[in-house]
Short mmCIF file of C-alpha atoms in Angstrom, two decimals:
data_model
loop_
_atom_site.label_atom_id
_atom_site.label_comp_id
_atom_site.label_asym_id
_atom_site.label_seq_id
_atom_site.Cartn_x
_atom_site.Cartn_y
_atom_site.Cartn_z
CA MET A 1 -12.82 60.35 78.21
CA GLN A 2 -14.81 57.23 79.03
CA PRO A 3 -16.27 55.65 82.17
CA LEU A 4 -14.21 52.85 83.71
CA VAL A 5 -16.70 51.40 86.18
CA LEU A 6 -20.45 50.73 86.16
CA ILE A 7 -22.04 50.61 89.59
CA ALA A 8 -25.16 48.51 89.10
CA GLU A 9 -27.52 49.06 92.03
CA LEU A 10 -29.77 46.08 91.40
CA THR A 11 -32.13 46.60 94.33
CA HIS A 12 -32.72 48.71 97.43
CA ARG A 13 -34.01 45.66 99.29
CA CYS A 14 -31.68 44.78 102.15
CA PRO A 15 -31.77 42.70 105.35
CA LEU A 16 -29.90 45.47 107.18
CA ARG A 17 -30.80 49.09 107.97
CA CYS A 18 -27.48 50.83 108.43
CA GLY A 19 -27.48 54.38 109.72
CA TYR A 20 -24.87 55.42 107.14
CA CYS A 21 -26.63 53.78 104.17
CA SER A 22 -25.78 55.33 100.80
CA ASN A 23 -29.25 54.64 99.43
CA PRO A 24 -31.71 57.56 99.13
CA ARG A 25 -34.39 58.23 101.71
CA ALA A 26 -37.06 57.34 99.14
CA LEU A 27 -36.21 53.70 98.43
CA VAL A 28 -37.14 52.03 95.14
CA GLY A 29 -39.64 49.22 95.63
CA ARG A 30 -39.27 45.76 94.15
CA ASP A 31 -42.02 46.34 91.55
CA ALA A 32 -40.10 49.31 90.10
CA GLU A 33 -36.77 47.49 89.67
CA LEU A 34 -35.31 47.05 86.18
CA ASP A 35 -36.02 43.67 84.64
CA THR A 36 -33.37 41.19 83.54
CA ALA A 37 -33.45 42.10 79.86
CA THR A 38 -32.98 45.80 80.53
CA TRP A 39 -30.04 45.15 82.86
CA ILE A 40 -28.40 42.93 80.22
CA ARG A 41 -28.79 45.71 77.65
CA VAL A 42 -27.21 48.18 80.11
CA LEU A 43 -24.26 45.83 80.69
CA GLU A 44 -23.68 45.39 76.97
CA GLN A 45 -23.85 49.15 76.38
CA ALA A 46 -21.40 49.71 79.22
CA ALA A 47 -18.86 47.40 77.60
CA GLU A 48 -19.32 49.19 74.26
CA LEU A 49 -18.74 52.53 76.01
CA GLY A 50 -15.39 51.38 77.40
CA VAL A 51 -16.33 50.32 80.92
CA VAL A 52 -13.98 47.63 82.22
CA SER A 53 -15.61 46.57 85.50
CA VAL A 54 -19.07 46.33 86.98
CA HIS A 55 -19.93 46.37 90.69
CA PHE A 56 -23.18 44.55 91.44
CA THR A 57 -24.50 46.20 94.57
CA GLY A 58 -27.68 47.39 96.22
CA GLY A 59 -29.24 47.07 98.78
CA GLU A 60 -28.40 43.41 98.79
CA PRO A 61 -27.81 42.04 95.26
CA LEU A 62 -28.06 38.41 96.45
CA LEU A 63 -31.80 39.05 96.76
CA ARG A 64 -32.11 39.27 92.96
CA ASP A 65 -33.13 35.88 91.57
CA ASP A 66 -31.45 36.71 88.26
CA LEU A 67 -28.07 37.69 89.75
CA ALA A 68 -26.20 34.75 88.18
CA ILE A 69 -27.72 35.59 84.78
CA LEU A 70 -26.54 39.20 85.08
CA VAL A 71 -23.05 38.17 86.19
CA ALA A 72 -22.80 35.83 83.20
CA ALA A 73 -23.97 38.62 80.87
CA ALA A 74 -21.33 40.97 82.29
CA ALA A 75 -18.56 38.41 81.96
CA GLY A 76 -19.72 37.58 78.44
CA ALA A 77 -19.50 41.26 77.50
CA GLY A 78 -15.89 41.37 78.68
CA LEU A 79 -16.52 43.17 81.98
CA TYR A 80 -14.88 42.30 85.31
CA PRO A 81 -17.82 41.44 87.64
CA THR A 82 -17.56 42.25 91.36
CA LEU A 83 -20.25 41.41 93.91
CA ILE A 84 -20.70 43.81 96.84
CA THR A 85 -22.74 42.10 99.54
CA SER A 86 -23.79 42.36 103.16
CA GLY A 87 -23.13 38.62 103.42
CA LEU A 88 -26.84 37.99 103.90
CA GLY A 89 -29.76 37.65 101.54
CA ALA A 90 -31.45 34.91 99.54
CA GLY A 91 -33.13 33.49 102.64
CA GLU A 92 -31.49 30.85 104.82
CA PRO A 93 -27.70 30.32 104.86
CA SER A 94 -28.02 27.28 102.59
CA ALA A 95 -29.89 29.35 99.97
CA CYS A 96 -27.33 32.13 100.27
CA ARG A 97 -24.51 29.65 99.73
CA ALA A 98 -26.29 28.15 96.70
CA ARG A 99 -26.67 31.59 95.12
CA LEU A 100 -23.04 32.42 95.84
CA ILE A 101 -21.97 29.22 94.06
CA GLU A 102 -24.20 30.17 91.11
CA VAL A 103 -22.63 33.61 90.72
CA ALA A 104 -19.12 32.19 91.10
CA GLN A 105 -19.82 29.68 88.35
CA ALA A 106 -21.36 32.48 86.26
CA GLY A 107 -18.07 34.38 86.33
CA VAL A 108 -17.92 36.73 89.31
CA ARG A 109 -14.27 37.61 89.82
CA ALA A 110 -14.33 39.32 93.22
CA VAL A 111 -16.63 39.61 96.24
CA GLN A 112 -16.63 42.43 98.78
CA VAL A 113 -18.24 41.53 102.10
CA SER A 114 -19.22 44.42 104.36
CA PHE A 115 -18.72 44.20 108.11
CA GLN A 116 -20.36 46.73 110.43
CA ASP A 117 -18.28 45.64 113.42
CA ILE A 118 -16.85 42.62 115.24
CA ASP A 119 -18.69 43.63 118.43
CA ALA A 120 -22.21 42.20 118.32
CA ASP A 121 -23.90 45.04 120.20
CA ALA A 122 -22.14 47.73 118.18
CA ALA A 123 -22.99 45.99 114.90
CA ALA A 124 -26.64 45.73 115.88
CA ALA A 125 -26.70 49.42 116.89
CA VAL A 126 -25.69 50.38 113.34
CA ALA A 127 -27.37 47.72 111.20
CA GLY A 128 -30.36 46.62 113.26
CA ARG A 129 -29.07 43.08 113.78
CA ASP A 130 -25.94 41.14 114.57
CA ALA A 131 -25.06 39.19 111.44
CA LEU A 132 -21.35 38.62 112.06
CA ALA A 133 -21.53 34.81 111.99
CA ARG A 134 -23.34 34.83 108.63
CA LYS A 135 -20.83 37.30 107.18
CA LEU A 136 -17.86 35.24 108.31
CA GLU A 137 -19.40 32.09 106.85
CA LEU A 138 -19.95 33.71 103.46
CA ALA A 139 -16.46 35.22 103.42
CA ARG A 140 -14.95 31.78 104.00
CA GLN A 141 -17.12 30.36 101.24
CA VAL A 142 -15.83 33.02 98.84
CA ARG A 143 -12.25 31.97 99.49
CA ALA A 144 -13.17 28.27 99.23
CA LEU A 145 -14.57 28.99 95.76
CA GLY A 146 -11.28 30.58 94.71
CA VAL A 147 -12.81 34.05 94.30
CA SER A 148 -10.95 37.20 95.34
CA LEU A 149 -12.18 38.52 98.71
CA THR A 150 -12.31 42.09 100.02
CA CYS A 151 -13.36 42.80 103.62
CA ASN A 152 -14.96 46.24 103.89
CA PHE A 153 -15.35 48.09 107.18
CA VAL A 154 -17.17 51.43 107.30
CA LEU A 155 -15.44 53.43 110.02
CA HIS A 156 -17.16 55.83 112.40
CA ALA A 157 -16.80 57.13 115.93
CA GLY A 158 -18.34 54.00 117.42
CA ASN A 159 -15.95 51.42 116.00
CA LEU A 160 -12.57 53.12 115.47
CA ALA A 161 -11.09 51.54 118.58
CA ARG A 162 -11.32 48.14 116.88
CA CYS A 163 -9.46 48.99 113.65
CA VAL A 164 -6.54 46.72 114.57
CA GLU A 165 -8.97 43.84 115.03
CA PHE A 166 -10.64 44.61 111.68
CA ILE A 167 -7.33 44.24 109.90
CA GLU A 168 -6.52 41.06 111.83
CA LEU A 169 -9.88 39.58 110.86
CA ALA A 170 -9.24 40.27 107.17
CA LEU A 171 -5.83 38.58 107.46
CA ALA A 172 -7.38 35.58 109.22
CA LEU A 173 -9.93 35.25 106.40
CA ASP A 174 -7.10 35.26 103.83
CA ALA A 175 -8.63 38.29 102.15
CA ASP A 176 -6.83 39.85 99.20
CA ARG A 177 -7.63 43.35 100.46
CA VAL A 178 -9.17 45.15 103.39
CA GLU A 179 -10.96 48.44 102.90
CA LEU A 180 -11.22 50.84 105.83
CA ALA A 181 -13.49 53.65 104.67
CA HIS A 182 -14.78 56.40 106.93
CA ALA A 183 -18.48 57.11 106.54
CA GLN A 184 -18.74 60.17 104.30
CA MET A 185 -21.24 62.67 105.66
CA HIS A 186 -24.00 62.85 103.10
CA GLY A 187 -27.40 61.20 102.80
CA TRP A 188 -28.26 59.00 105.78
CA ALA A 189 -24.82 59.49 107.32
CA LEU A 190 -25.33 63.26 107.38
CA LEU A 191 -28.60 62.75 109.27
CA ASN A 192 -26.58 60.79 111.85
CA ALA A 193 -23.43 62.90 111.67
CA GLU A 194 -23.02 63.73 115.35
CA PRO A 195 -22.80 60.13 116.63
CA LEU A 196 -20.87 58.93 113.54
CA LEU A 197 -18.24 61.63 112.90
CA PRO A 198 -14.96 60.85 114.71
CA SER A 199 -12.99 63.34 116.72
CA ARG A 200 -9.65 64.58 115.46
CA ALA A 201 -7.88 62.55 118.16
CA GLN A 202 -9.67 59.38 117.07
CA LEU A 203 -8.74 60.04 113.46
CA ASP A 204 -5.08 60.53 114.35
CA GLU A 205 -5.07 57.16 116.12
CA VAL A 206 -6.56 55.40 113.09
CA ASP A 207 -4.07 57.08 110.76
CA ALA A 208 -1.27 55.64 112.90
CA VAL A 209 -2.87 52.16 112.93
CA VAL A 210 -3.13 52.18 109.15
CA ALA A 211 0.46 53.36 108.71
CA ARG A 212 1.77 50.56 110.95
CA ALA A 213 -0.35 47.95 109.19
CA ARG A 214 0.88 49.06 105.77
CA ARG A 215 4.49 48.71 106.87
CA ARG A 216 3.87 45.31 108.44
CA ASP A 217 1.41 43.67 106.03
CA SER A 218 2.10 45.26 102.64
CA GLY A 219 3.29 41.95 101.19
CA THR A 220 0.32 40.02 102.55
CA ILE A 221 -2.79 42.13 101.99
CA GLU A 222 -3.73 45.30 100.14
CA LEU A 223 -5.00 47.96 102.56
CA ILE A 224 -7.29 50.65 101.16
CA TYR A 225 -7.93 53.57 103.49
CA VAL A 226 -10.45 56.36 102.84
CA ARG A 227 -10.24 59.33 105.22
CA PRO A 228 -13.22 61.58 106.04
CA ASP A 229 -13.24 64.78 104.02
CA LEU A 230 -14.80 66.73 106.87
CA HIS A 231 -11.57 66.48 108.87
CA GLY A 232 -9.30 67.69 106.09
CA ASP A 233 -8.42 71.13 104.81
CA ALA A 234 -9.25 70.28 101.20
CA PRO A 235 -11.80 67.86 99.71
CA SER A 236 -10.94 64.94 97.48
CA ALA A 237 -12.22 64.57 93.94
CA CYS A 238 -15.54 62.80 94.49
CA MET A 239 -15.66 59.53 92.50
CA GLY A 240 -12.53 60.69 90.67
CA GLY A 241 -14.40 63.79 89.53
CA TRP A 242 -17.96 64.38 88.32
CA GLY A 243 -18.63 62.40 85.15
CA GLN A 244 -15.01 61.30 84.86
CA ARG A 245 -14.81 57.61 85.75
CA ALA A 246 -18.01 56.20 87.23
CA LEU A 247 -21.55 55.61 86.04
CA VAL A 248 -24.20 54.58 88.57
CA VAL A 249 -27.51 53.02 87.57
CA ASP A 250 -30.06 52.72 90.37
CA PRO A 251 -32.70 49.96 90.73
CA GLU A 252 -35.34 51.75 88.66
CA GLY A 253 -32.87 52.73 85.91
CA THR A 254 -31.90 56.29 86.82
CA ALA A 255 -28.33 56.99 85.67
CA LEU A 256 -26.16 59.05 88.01
CA PRO A 257 -22.54 60.27 88.14
CA CYS A 258 -22.32 59.25 91.84
CA HIS A 259 -24.41 57.56 94.52
CA GLY A 260 -25.65 60.82 96.03
CA ALA A 261 -26.47 62.71 92.83
CA ARG A 262 -30.19 61.94 93.21
CA SER A 263 -30.29 64.78 95.72
CA LEU A 264 -29.26 67.40 93.17
CA PRO A 265 -31.75 69.47 91.14
CA LEU A 266 -30.83 67.91 87.81
CA ALA A 267 -32.89 66.09 85.19
CA HIS A 268 -31.44 62.64 85.75
CA PRO A 269 -31.69 60.43 82.63
CA GLN A 270 -33.28 56.99 82.51
CA VAL A 271 -31.69 53.92 80.89
CA ARG A 272 -35.14 52.85 79.73
CA GLU A 273 -35.24 55.95 77.53
CA HIS A 274 -31.59 56.62 76.59
CA SER A 275 -28.49 54.63 75.76
CA LEU A 276 -25.51 54.85 78.13
CA ALA A 277 -23.56 56.64 75.38
CA GLU A 278 -26.25 59.35 75.19
CA ILE A 279 -26.35 59.57 78.98
CA TRP A 280 -22.57 59.84 79.36
CA SER A 281 -22.39 62.80 76.98
CA GLY A 282 -25.66 64.33 78.15
CA ALA A 283 -26.46 67.37 80.27
CA ALA A 284 -26.55 65.75 83.73
CA PHE A 285 -23.17 64.05 83.37
CA SER A 286 -21.65 67.18 81.84
CA ALA A 287 -23.04 69.57 84.44
CA PHE A 288 -19.91 69.74 86.62
CA ARG A 289 -17.20 68.55 84.25
CA GLY A 290 -14.37 70.95 83.61
CA GLU A 291 -14.15 74.27 85.47
CA ALA A 292 -16.65 76.64 83.84
CA TRP A 293 -19.30 75.94 86.52
CA MET A 294 -16.98 76.80 89.44
CA GLU A 295 -17.52 79.74 91.76
CA GLU A 296 -14.81 81.54 93.68
CA PRO A 297 -12.62 80.57 95.45
CA CYS A 298 -12.61 77.33 93.39
CA ARG A 299 -12.35 79.15 90.07
CA SER A 300 -8.93 80.64 90.88
CA CYS A 301 -7.64 77.92 93.24
CA SER A 302 -4.45 76.11 92.23
CA ASN A 303 -5.96 72.80 93.49
CA ARG A 304 -9.01 72.92 91.21
CA GLY A 305 -7.53 70.43 88.72
CA ARG A 306 -6.80 67.96 91.50
CA ASP A 307 -9.91 68.07 93.71
CA ARG A 308 -12.22 69.00 90.78
CA GLY A 309 -14.28 71.14 93.11
CA GLY A 310 -14.91 68.42 95.67
CA CYS A 311 -18.35 66.92 96.32
CA ARG A 312 -21.34 68.56 94.62
CA CYS A 313 -23.82 66.64 96.77
CA ARG A 314 -22.22 67.87 99.98
CA ALA A 315 -22.09 71.43 98.65
CA PHE A 316 -25.82 71.28 97.91
CA ALA A 317 -26.67 69.66 101.26
CA PHE A 318 -24.86 72.37 103.23
CA THR A 319 -25.57 75.44 101.09
CA GLY A 320 -28.52 74.69 98.82
CA ARG A 321 -26.33 75.44 95.76
CA ALA A 322 -24.72 72.66 93.77
CA THR A 323 -22.11 75.07 92.37
CA ALA A 324 -20.92 76.25 95.77
CA THR A 325 -17.42 75.52 97.00
CA ASP A 326 -17.44 72.24 98.93
CA PRO A 327 -17.75 73.26 102.62
CA ALA A 328 -15.17 70.59 103.48
CA CYS A 329 -12.57 72.98 101.99
CA SER A 330 -11.03 75.36 104.52
CA LEU A 331 -11.29 78.17 101.92
CA ALA A 332 -15.04 77.72 101.44
CA PRO A 333 -17.31 80.58 102.56
CA ASP A 334 -19.49 77.97 104.28
CA HIS A 335 -16.64 76.08 105.98
CA ALA A 336 -17.86 77.28 109.39
CA GLN A 337 -20.77 74.82 109.10
CA VAL A 338 -18.32 71.94 108.90
CA VAL A 339 -16.32 73.27 111.85
CA ALA A 340 -19.54 73.53 113.88
CA LEU A 341 -20.45 69.95 112.97
CA ARG A 342 -17.02 68.72 114.09
CA ARG A 343 -17.46 70.47 117.44
CA ALA A 344 -20.94 69.07 117.94
CA ALA A 345 -19.76 65.56 117.07
CA ALA A 346 -16.78 65.85 119.44
CA GLY A 347 -19.25 66.19 122.33
CA VAL A 348 -21.02 62.93 121.46
CA ARG A 349 -18.74 60.08 122.50
CA PRO A 350 -21.03 57.30 123.82
CA GLY A 351 -18.61 54.55 122.72
CA ARG A 352 -20.91 53.48 119.91
CA PRO A 353 -23.65 55.07 117.79
CA VAL A 354 -27.13 54.86 119.29
CA GLN A 355 -30.63 55.72 118.08
CA LEU A 356 -29.57 56.15 114.49
CA ARG A 357 -32.17 57.21 111.96
CA THR A 358 -32.28 54.47 109.34
CA PRO A 359 -33.85 53.74 105.91
CA HIS A 360 -36.30 51.16 107.26
CA LYS A 361 -37.47 53.35 110.10
CA GLU A 362 -38.13 56.26 107.75
CA ARG A 363 -40.11 54.35 105.12
#
């Protein structure tokens, strides 16, 4: 078993303050970020470990002055470099374009541009500003440079009515793929769950939109759809399973099996102190591999090999125990908490999220 993807969180700095941000509440400051040499060593070790692709993300990775150097190092090590960006960063639009050209020349193979919405007011309600024009400009620049483009839309109760328009926008931009991913309720999103979590009726409508789009556009664009676990009867295998496929390194060098694992009471290893090979086989990454850690009803469930116990971070957030059955599962002893959250969210339908708690406001 080896990791397939390295998620390189280069910085927590970001021009946006989204209310479903996957970054932790305690953001890493610029002075604590890994330096260029350490990141290059991490990239080389990842390739040696068997990783095939690296996602440069953040925060906003375009804010790193050394981004092109890191992309070149990744490409030189045989990795497939992908840039995940808000479409902003690096100052004025001209500076952003110049940095994008640098990373394209350095070897970036794909760029994912995130869109909060195509409605200016709704986008500003989530991210603190309307940046749609800048995002569209950068997306067009990506295609002009001959780089693969993915348009990413995080879905929530406030924007589901515009899913058809999201897909149409991706088609108009000549994107290779469009990703419609429901905000998963942990971290900042869990703090804002009631205005973000869709109703069952809303979810059914989106499911139908996606099914129609797949039938109509399957030969034109790849459509990736991620449903919300809290509306299902069984959870999915988080990140393909704990310590199975992904390796996350945060801005200060903490290595994690998933974005949310910082919240768990584990001794998370540091890349400044350990090699990725040591980390991958170490205690934190082995903590929830296999089935020995499982409690009932997971331990005797026929789905345990498929869902791998679900999300450990969500289990801890809802129950205070990382080994508990994921409350998203209908068989979980704590499933009533999820049902109660669904009911509370169903009563909050303002048309768009408002007064979201955000990373910048909490700092």
